[in-house]
């Protein structure tokens, strides 16, 4: 996207998390939306979420954006992160697969 509101929001989020990068301005932004996705353990409960990738060619950031995510009656809480698909290279957000994943704000 080239939407100036999105670029400005990303600038604010990056500056908040990384005060040394207050001049960061994304030159490329990819927004992927998963709309009305069912939980693995519940076909009745649905959630919409986004992954936002932003870069200026030097620094890159990923944002996971969730709306109102309520804990379904699942045995295992969800995992949040990035996976290369090879079962070796992945990063999970702290709190993934625990109930604390439902209450994280930012990391």
Short mmCIF file of N, CA, C and O in Angstrom, two decimals:
data_model
loop_
_atom_site.label_atom_id
_atom_site.label_comp_id
_atom_site.label_asym_id
_atom_site.label_seq_id
_atom_site.Cartn_x
_atom_site.Cartn_y
_atom_site.Cartn_z
N UNK A 1 0.83 -1.18 0.00
CA UNK A 1 0.00 0.00 0.00
C UNK A 1 0.88 1.25 0.00
O UNK A 1 2.01 1.22 0.48
N UNK A 2 0.33 2.29 -0.53
CA UNK A 2 0.98 3.60 -0.47
C UNK A 2 0.12 4.58 0.32
O UNK A 2 0.39 5.78 0.32
N UNK A 3 -0.88 4.05 1.01
CA UNK A 3 -1.80 4.87 1.81
C UNK A 3 -1.03 5.63 2.88
O UNK A 3 -0.36 5.03 3.73
N UNK A 4 -1.09 6.95 2.84
CA UNK A 4 -0.31 7.77 3.77
C UNK A 4 -0.71 7.56 5.23
O UNK A 4 0.14 7.65 6.12
N UNK A 5 -1.98 7.24 5.49
CA UNK A 5 -2.40 6.95 6.87
C UNK A 5 -1.74 5.68 7.40
O UNK A 5 -1.32 5.62 8.55
N UNK A 6 -1.64 4.67 6.55
CA UNK A 6 -0.99 3.42 6.94
C UNK A 6 0.50 3.65 7.18
O UNK A 6 1.06 3.20 8.18
N UNK A 7 1.14 4.37 6.27
CA UNK A 7 2.57 4.66 6.40
C UNK A 7 2.83 5.42 7.71
O UNK A 7 3.77 5.13 8.44
N UNK A 8 1.97 6.39 8.01
CA UNK A 8 2.13 7.18 9.24
C UNK A 8 1.93 6.31 10.48
O UNK A 8 2.66 6.44 11.46
N UNK A 9 0.94 5.42 10.46
CA UNK A 9 0.72 4.53 11.61
C UNK A 9 1.92 3.63 11.83
O UNK A 9 2.36 3.41 12.96
N UNK A 10 2.48 3.10 10.76
CA UNK A 10 3.67 2.25 10.87
C UNK A 10 4.83 3.06 11.45
O UNK A 10 5.55 2.58 12.34
N UNK A 11 5.01 4.28 10.99
CA UNK A 11 6.08 5.14 11.51
C UNK A 11 5.94 5.31 13.02
O UNK A 11 6.90 5.20 13.77
N UNK A 12 4.71 5.55 13.49
CA UNK A 12 4.46 5.74 14.92
C UNK A 12 4.72 4.45 15.71
O UNK A 12 5.30 4.48 16.79
N UNK A 13 4.28 3.33 15.18
CA UNK A 13 4.47 2.04 15.87
C UNK A 13 5.95 1.70 15.98
O UNK A 13 6.43 1.25 17.02
N UNK A 14 6.70 1.91 14.91
CA UNK A 14 8.14 1.62 14.92
C UNK A 14 8.85 2.55 15.89
O UNK A 14 9.67 2.11 16.71
N UNK A 15 8.53 3.84 15.86
CA UNK A 15 9.17 4.80 16.77
C UNK A 15 8.86 4.49 18.23
O UNK A 15 9.71 4.67 19.10
N UNK A 16 7.66 3.99 18.49
CA UNK A 16 7.28 3.64 19.86
C UNK A 16 8.09 2.45 20.37
O UNK A 16 8.53 2.43 21.52
N UNK A 17 8.29 1.46 19.51
CA UNK A 17 9.02 0.25 19.91
C UNK A 17 10.54 0.42 19.81
O UNK A 17 11.29 -0.21 20.55
N UNK A 18 10.98 1.27 18.88
CA UNK A 18 12.41 1.47 18.63
C UNK A 18 12.71 2.97 18.57
O UNK A 18 12.77 3.55 17.49
N UNK A 19 12.89 3.60 19.73
CA UNK A 19 13.09 5.06 19.76
C UNK A 19 14.27 5.55 18.91
O UNK A 19 14.26 6.70 18.46
N UNK A 20 15.23 4.70 18.65
CA UNK A 20 16.37 5.11 17.82
C UNK A 20 16.00 5.18 16.34
O UNK A 20 16.79 5.65 15.51
N UNK A 21 14.80 4.71 15.98
CA UNK A 21 14.37 4.72 14.57
C UNK A 21 13.20 5.66 14.35
O UNK A 21 12.29 5.37 13.57
N UNK A 22 13.22 6.82 14.98
CA UNK A 22 12.09 7.75 14.86
C UNK A 22 11.91 8.30 13.45
O UNK A 22 10.85 8.80 13.11
N UNK A 23 12.95 8.20 12.62
CA UNK A 23 12.83 8.70 11.25
C UNK A 23 12.47 7.61 10.24
O UNK A 23 12.38 7.88 9.05
N UNK A 24 12.22 6.38 10.74
CA UNK A 24 11.86 5.28 9.83
C UNK A 24 10.61 5.64 9.03
O UNK A 24 9.62 6.10 9.58
N UNK A 25 10.68 5.44 7.74
CA UNK A 25 9.52 5.63 6.87
C UNK A 25 9.48 4.49 5.88
O UNK A 25 10.41 4.31 5.08
N UNK A 26 8.44 3.70 5.95
CA UNK A 26 8.32 2.54 5.07
C UNK A 26 8.18 2.98 3.62
O UNK A 26 7.43 3.89 3.30
N UNK A 27 8.91 2.31 2.75
CA UNK A 27 8.78 2.56 1.31
C UNK A 27 7.97 1.47 0.64
O UNK A 27 7.46 1.67 -0.46
N UNK A 28 7.87 0.32 1.32
CA UNK A 28 7.06 -0.79 0.81
C UNK A 28 6.30 -1.40 1.98
O UNK A 28 6.87 -1.64 3.04
N UNK A 29 5.00 -1.66 1.77
CA UNK A 29 4.16 -2.25 2.80
C UNK A 29 3.28 -3.30 2.14
O UNK A 29 2.64 -3.04 1.13
N UNK A 30 3.28 -4.48 2.73
CA UNK A 30 2.40 -5.56 2.28
C UNK A 30 1.46 -5.90 3.43
O UNK A 30 1.92 -6.17 4.54
N UNK A 31 0.16 -5.86 3.16
CA UNK A 31 -0.84 -6.19 4.16
C UNK A 31 -1.58 -7.43 3.69
O UNK A 31 -2.16 -7.44 2.60
N UNK A 32 -1.55 -8.47 4.52
CA UNK A 32 -2.27 -9.71 4.22
C UNK A 32 -3.36 -9.87 5.27
O UNK A 32 -3.09 -9.79 6.47
N UNK A 33 -4.59 -10.09 4.82
CA UNK A 33 -5.72 -10.23 5.73
C UNK A 33 -6.32 -11.62 5.61
O UNK A 33 -6.60 -12.09 4.50
N UNK A 34 -6.47 -12.28 6.76
CA UNK A 34 -7.19 -13.54 6.84
C UNK A 34 -8.55 -13.18 7.41
O UNK A 34 -8.67 -12.75 8.56
N UNK A 35 -9.60 -13.32 6.62
CA UNK A 35 -10.92 -12.85 6.98
C UNK A 35 -11.82 -14.01 7.42
O UNK A 35 -11.98 -14.99 6.69
N UNK A 36 -12.39 -13.85 8.61
CA UNK A 36 -13.40 -14.79 9.10
C UNK A 36 -12.89 -16.23 9.13
O UNK A 36 -13.55 -17.15 8.67
N UNK A 37 -11.72 -16.43 9.70
CA UNK A 37 -11.07 -17.74 9.76
C UNK A 37 -11.56 -18.50 10.98
O UNK A 37 -11.64 -17.94 12.08
N UNK A 38 -11.85 -19.77 10.81
CA UNK A 38 -12.27 -20.60 11.93
C UNK A 38 -11.08 -21.11 12.72
O UNK A 38 -9.99 -21.29 12.19
N UNK A 39 -11.28 -21.29 14.02
CA UNK A 39 -10.25 -21.90 14.85
C UNK A 39 -10.15 -23.39 14.51
O UNK A 39 -11.12 -24.00 14.07
N UNK A 40 -8.98 -23.96 14.73
CA UNK A 40 -8.78 -25.39 14.45
C UNK A 40 -9.77 -26.23 15.24
O UNK A 40 -10.30 -27.21 14.73
N UNK A 41 -10.04 -25.84 16.48
CA UNK A 41 -10.88 -26.66 17.35
C UNK A 41 -12.35 -26.25 17.34
O UNK A 41 -13.16 -26.86 18.02
N UNK A 42 -12.72 -25.21 16.61
CA UNK A 42 -14.10 -24.72 16.65
C UNK A 42 -14.49 -24.14 15.30
O UNK A 42 -13.98 -23.11 14.88
N UNK A 43 -15.42 -24.80 14.64
CA UNK A 43 -15.87 -24.28 13.34
C UNK A 43 -16.87 -23.15 13.53
O UNK A 43 -17.18 -22.42 12.59
N UNK A 44 -17.39 -22.96 14.74
CA UNK A 44 -18.37 -21.91 14.99
C UNK A 44 -17.74 -20.56 15.29
O UNK A 44 -18.29 -19.52 14.95
N UNK A 45 -16.59 -20.55 15.95
CA UNK A 45 -15.96 -19.30 16.32
C UNK A 45 -15.02 -18.86 15.21
O UNK A 45 -14.30 -19.66 14.64
N UNK A 46 -15.04 -17.55 14.89
CA UNK A 46 -14.28 -17.02 13.77
C UNK A 46 -13.44 -15.82 14.23
O UNK A 46 -13.77 -15.16 15.20
N UNK A 47 -12.37 -15.55 13.49
CA UNK A 47 -11.51 -14.41 13.78
C UNK A 47 -10.95 -13.86 12.47
O UNK A 47 -10.76 -14.59 11.51
N UNK A 48 -10.75 -12.55 12.44
CA UNK A 48 -10.09 -11.90 11.31
C UNK A 48 -8.80 -11.29 11.84
O UNK A 48 -8.79 -10.69 12.91
N UNK A 49 -7.71 -11.47 11.11
CA UNK A 49 -6.43 -10.90 11.55
C UNK A 49 -5.60 -10.54 10.35
O UNK A 49 -5.90 -10.91 9.22
N UNK A 50 -4.54 -9.73 10.61
CA UNK A 50 -3.67 -9.26 9.54
C UNK A 50 -2.21 -9.44 9.92
O UNK A 50 -1.85 -9.40 11.09
N UNK A 51 -1.41 -9.57 8.90
CA UNK A 51 0.04 -9.52 9.02
C UNK A 51 0.48 -8.38 8.11
O UNK A 51 0.09 -8.32 6.94
N UNK A 52 1.24 -7.45 8.69
CA UNK A 52 1.72 -6.29 7.93
C UNK A 52 3.24 -6.35 7.88
O UNK A 52 3.90 -6.41 8.91
N UNK A 53 3.78 -6.39 6.68
CA UNK A 53 5.23 -6.36 6.48
C UNK A 53 5.58 -4.97 5.96
O UNK A 53 4.98 -4.50 4.99
N UNK A 54 6.56 -4.33 6.61
CA UNK A 54 6.95 -2.97 6.21
C UNK A 54 8.46 -2.88 6.14
O UNK A 54 9.16 -3.41 7.00
N UNK A 55 8.98 -2.21 5.11
CA UNK A 55 10.42 -2.04 4.97
C UNK A 55 10.73 -0.68 4.34
O UNK A 55 9.89 -0.12 3.64
N UNK A 56 11.93 -0.21 4.62
CA UNK A 56 12.45 0.96 3.93
C UNK A 56 13.68 0.57 3.10
O UNK A 56 14.42 1.42 2.65
N UNK A 57 13.90 -0.74 2.96
CA UNK A 57 15.05 -1.24 2.22
C UNK A 57 16.25 -1.51 3.11
O UNK A 57 17.18 -2.20 2.71
N UNK A 58 16.23 -0.97 4.32
CA UNK A 58 17.31 -1.19 5.29
C UNK A 58 16.78 -1.95 6.50
O UNK A 58 17.36 -2.93 6.92
N UNK A 59 15.67 -1.47 7.04
CA UNK A 59 15.04 -2.10 8.20
C UNK A 59 13.69 -2.66 7.76
O UNK A 59 12.99 -2.04 6.95
N UNK A 60 13.34 -3.81 8.33
CA UNK A 60 12.05 -4.44 8.02
C UNK A 60 11.35 -4.81 9.33
O UNK A 60 12.00 -5.21 10.30
N UNK A 61 10.03 -4.71 9.32
CA UNK A 61 9.24 -5.00 10.50
C UNK A 61 8.01 -5.81 10.10
O UNK A 61 7.51 -5.68 8.98
N UNK A 62 7.54 -6.63 11.03
CA UNK A 62 6.30 -7.37 10.82
C UNK A 62 5.38 -7.06 12.00
O UNK A 62 5.82 -6.99 13.15
N UNK A 63 4.12 -6.81 11.70
CA UNK A 63 3.11 -6.54 12.70
C UNK A 63 2.02 -7.59 12.56
O UNK A 63 1.57 -7.89 11.45
N UNK A 64 1.57 -8.14 13.68
CA UNK A 64 0.43 -9.05 13.70
C UNK A 64 -0.71 -8.28 14.33
O UNK A 64 -0.61 -7.82 15.47
N UNK A 65 -1.79 -8.10 13.60
CA UNK A 65 -2.91 -7.29 14.07
C UNK A 65 -4.14 -8.18 14.21
O UNK A 65 -4.60 -8.79 13.25
N UNK A 66 -4.65 -8.21 15.43
CA UNK A 66 -5.83 -9.00 15.73
C UNK A 66 -6.90 -8.09 16.27
O UNK A 66 -6.62 -7.18 17.05
N UNK A 67 -8.12 -8.33 15.88
CA UNK A 67 -9.24 -7.59 16.44
C UNK A 67 -9.58 -8.21 17.78
O UNK A 67 -8.70 -8.52 18.58
N UNK A 68 -10.83 -8.41 18.03
CA UNK A 68 -11.29 -9.00 19.29
C UNK A 68 -11.14 -10.52 19.19
O UNK A 68 -11.94 -11.19 18.57
N UNK A 69 -10.08 -11.03 19.79
CA UNK A 69 -9.83 -12.47 19.76
C UNK A 69 -10.20 -13.02 21.13
O UNK A 69 -9.55 -12.73 22.12
N UNK A 70 -11.26 -13.79 21.16
CA UNK A 70 -11.67 -14.42 22.41
C UNK A 70 -11.18 -15.85 22.43
O UNK A 70 -11.08 -16.50 21.39
N UNK A 71 -10.87 -16.33 23.60
CA UNK A 71 -10.36 -17.68 23.74
C UNK A 71 -11.47 -18.69 23.49
O UNK A 71 -12.41 -18.78 24.26
N UNK A 72 -11.38 -19.44 22.40
CA UNK A 72 -12.36 -20.49 22.18
C UNK A 72 -12.08 -21.66 23.13
O UNK A 72 -11.05 -21.69 23.79
N UNK A 73 -12.95 -22.58 23.17
CA UNK A 73 -12.79 -23.74 24.05
C UNK A 73 -11.87 -24.77 23.41
O UNK A 73 -12.25 -25.87 23.10
N UNK A 74 -10.63 -24.38 23.22
CA UNK A 74 -9.63 -25.26 22.61
C UNK A 74 -8.70 -25.80 23.69
O UNK A 74 -8.43 -25.13 24.68
N UNK A 75 -8.17 -26.96 23.46
CA UNK A 75 -7.21 -27.53 24.39
C UNK A 75 -5.90 -26.73 24.38
O UNK A 75 -5.26 -26.55 25.40
N UNK A 76 -5.50 -26.24 23.19
CA UNK A 76 -4.25 -25.49 23.06
C UNK A 76 -4.51 -24.09 22.51
O UNK A 76 -5.14 -23.95 21.47
N UNK A 77 -3.99 -23.06 23.20
CA UNK A 77 -4.10 -21.70 22.65
C UNK A 77 -3.32 -21.58 21.34
O UNK A 77 -2.43 -22.40 21.06
N UNK A 78 -3.61 -20.57 20.53
CA UNK A 78 -2.96 -20.43 19.23
C UNK A 78 -1.49 -20.03 19.33
O UNK A 78 -1.02 -19.54 20.35
N UNK A 79 -0.80 -20.23 18.23
CA UNK A 79 0.59 -19.82 18.10
C UNK A 79 0.66 -18.66 17.11
O UNK A 79 0.00 -18.69 16.07
N UNK A 80 1.46 -17.66 17.43
CA UNK A 80 1.64 -16.50 16.57
C UNK A 80 3.11 -16.42 16.20
O UNK A 80 3.98 -16.54 17.06
N UNK A 81 3.40 -16.24 14.90
CA UNK A 81 4.79 -16.12 14.50
C UNK A 81 4.96 -16.21 13.00
O UNK A 81 4.00 -16.10 12.24
N UNK A 82 6.19 -16.42 12.61
CA UNK A 82 6.55 -16.54 11.20
C UNK A 82 7.21 -17.89 11.00
O UNK A 82 8.07 -18.29 11.78
N UNK A 83 6.83 -18.60 9.95
CA UNK A 83 7.36 -19.93 9.69
C UNK A 83 7.76 -20.01 8.23
O UNK A 83 6.97 -19.70 7.34
N UNK A 84 8.99 -20.47 7.97
CA UNK A 84 9.48 -20.60 6.59
C UNK A 84 8.87 -21.81 5.89
O UNK A 84 9.05 -21.98 4.69
N UNK A 85 8.16 -22.65 6.63
CA UNK A 85 7.51 -23.81 6.02
C UNK A 85 8.39 -25.03 5.93
O UNK A 85 8.00 -26.05 5.37
N UNK A 86 9.60 -24.96 6.50
CA UNK A 86 10.51 -26.10 6.42
C UNK A 86 10.69 -26.81 7.75
O UNK A 86 11.56 -27.64 7.90
N UNK A 87 9.87 -26.46 8.75
CA UNK A 87 9.93 -27.05 10.10
C UNK A 87 11.25 -26.79 10.81
O UNK A 87 11.56 -27.45 11.79
N UNK A 88 12.05 -25.86 10.32
CA UNK A 88 13.34 -25.54 10.94
C UNK A 88 13.40 -24.04 11.26
O UNK A 88 13.75 -23.65 12.37
N UNK A 89 13.09 -23.22 10.28
CA UNK A 89 13.24 -21.77 10.41
C UNK A 89 11.90 -21.12 10.77
O UNK A 89 11.02 -21.01 9.92
N UNK A 90 11.78 -20.71 12.04
CA UNK A 90 10.55 -20.07 12.48
C UNK A 90 10.83 -19.22 13.71
O UNK A 90 11.83 -19.41 14.40
N UNK A 91 9.95 -18.28 13.95
CA UNK A 91 10.00 -17.43 15.13
C UNK A 91 8.59 -17.38 15.69
O UNK A 91 7.64 -17.10 14.96
N UNK A 92 8.45 -17.65 16.98
CA UNK A 92 7.16 -17.57 17.65
C UNK A 92 7.15 -16.39 18.61
O UNK A 92 8.16 -16.11 19.27
N UNK A 93 6.03 -15.72 18.69
CA UNK A 93 5.86 -14.63 19.65
C UNK A 93 5.83 -15.23 21.05
O UNK A 93 5.18 -16.27 21.27
N UNK A 94 6.54 -14.58 21.99
CA UNK A 94 6.50 -15.05 23.38
C UNK A 94 5.06 -15.11 23.86
O UNK A 94 4.30 -14.17 23.64
N UNK A 95 4.70 -16.20 24.48
CA UNK A 95 3.33 -16.39 24.96
C UNK A 95 2.52 -17.28 24.04
O UNK A 95 1.43 -17.72 24.40
N UNK A 96 3.04 -17.57 22.84
CA UNK A 96 2.34 -18.48 21.94
C UNK A 96 2.14 -19.84 22.62
O UNK A 96 2.98 -20.27 23.40
N UNK A 97 1.03 -20.45 22.31
CA UNK A 97 0.65 -21.75 22.85
C UNK A 97 0.41 -21.72 24.36
O UNK A 97 0.38 -22.75 25.00
N UNK A 98 0.23 -20.51 24.92
CA UNK A 98 -0.17 -20.36 26.32
C UNK A 98 -1.36 -19.40 26.36
O UNK A 98 -1.59 -18.64 25.41
N UNK A 99 -2.09 -19.40 27.45
CA UNK A 99 -3.25 -18.51 27.56
C UNK A 99 -2.84 -17.04 27.57
O UNK A 99 -3.66 -16.17 27.26
N UNK A 100 -1.59 -16.74 27.86
CA UNK A 100 -1.16 -15.33 27.88
C UNK A 100 -1.17 -14.72 26.48
O UNK A 100 -1.17 -13.50 26.34
N UNK A 101 -1.23 -15.54 25.42
CA UNK A 101 -1.27 -15.02 24.06
C UNK A 101 -2.52 -14.17 23.84
O UNK A 101 -2.54 -13.27 23.00
N UNK A 102 -3.57 -14.41 24.63
CA UNK A 102 -4.83 -13.68 24.46
C UNK A 102 -4.76 -12.28 25.06
O UNK A 102 -5.66 -11.48 24.85
N UNK A 103 -3.71 -11.98 25.80
CA UNK A 103 -3.65 -10.68 26.48
C UNK A 103 -2.39 -9.88 26.16
O UNK A 103 -2.13 -8.88 26.82
N UNK A 104 -1.63 -10.28 25.13
CA UNK A 104 -0.44 -9.49 24.81
C UNK A 104 -0.85 -8.24 24.04
O UNK A 104 -1.83 -8.24 23.29
N UNK A 105 -0.11 -7.19 24.22
CA UNK A 105 -0.37 -5.94 23.52
C UNK A 105 0.61 -5.73 22.39
O UNK A 105 0.25 -5.55 21.25
N UNK A 106 1.87 -5.73 22.72
CA UNK A 106 2.90 -5.57 21.70
C UNK A 106 4.17 -6.20 22.22
O UNK A 106 4.37 -6.35 23.39
N UNK A 107 5.00 -6.55 21.29
CA UNK A 107 6.28 -7.18 21.65
C UNK A 107 7.35 -6.71 20.72
O UNK A 107 7.12 -6.51 19.56
#
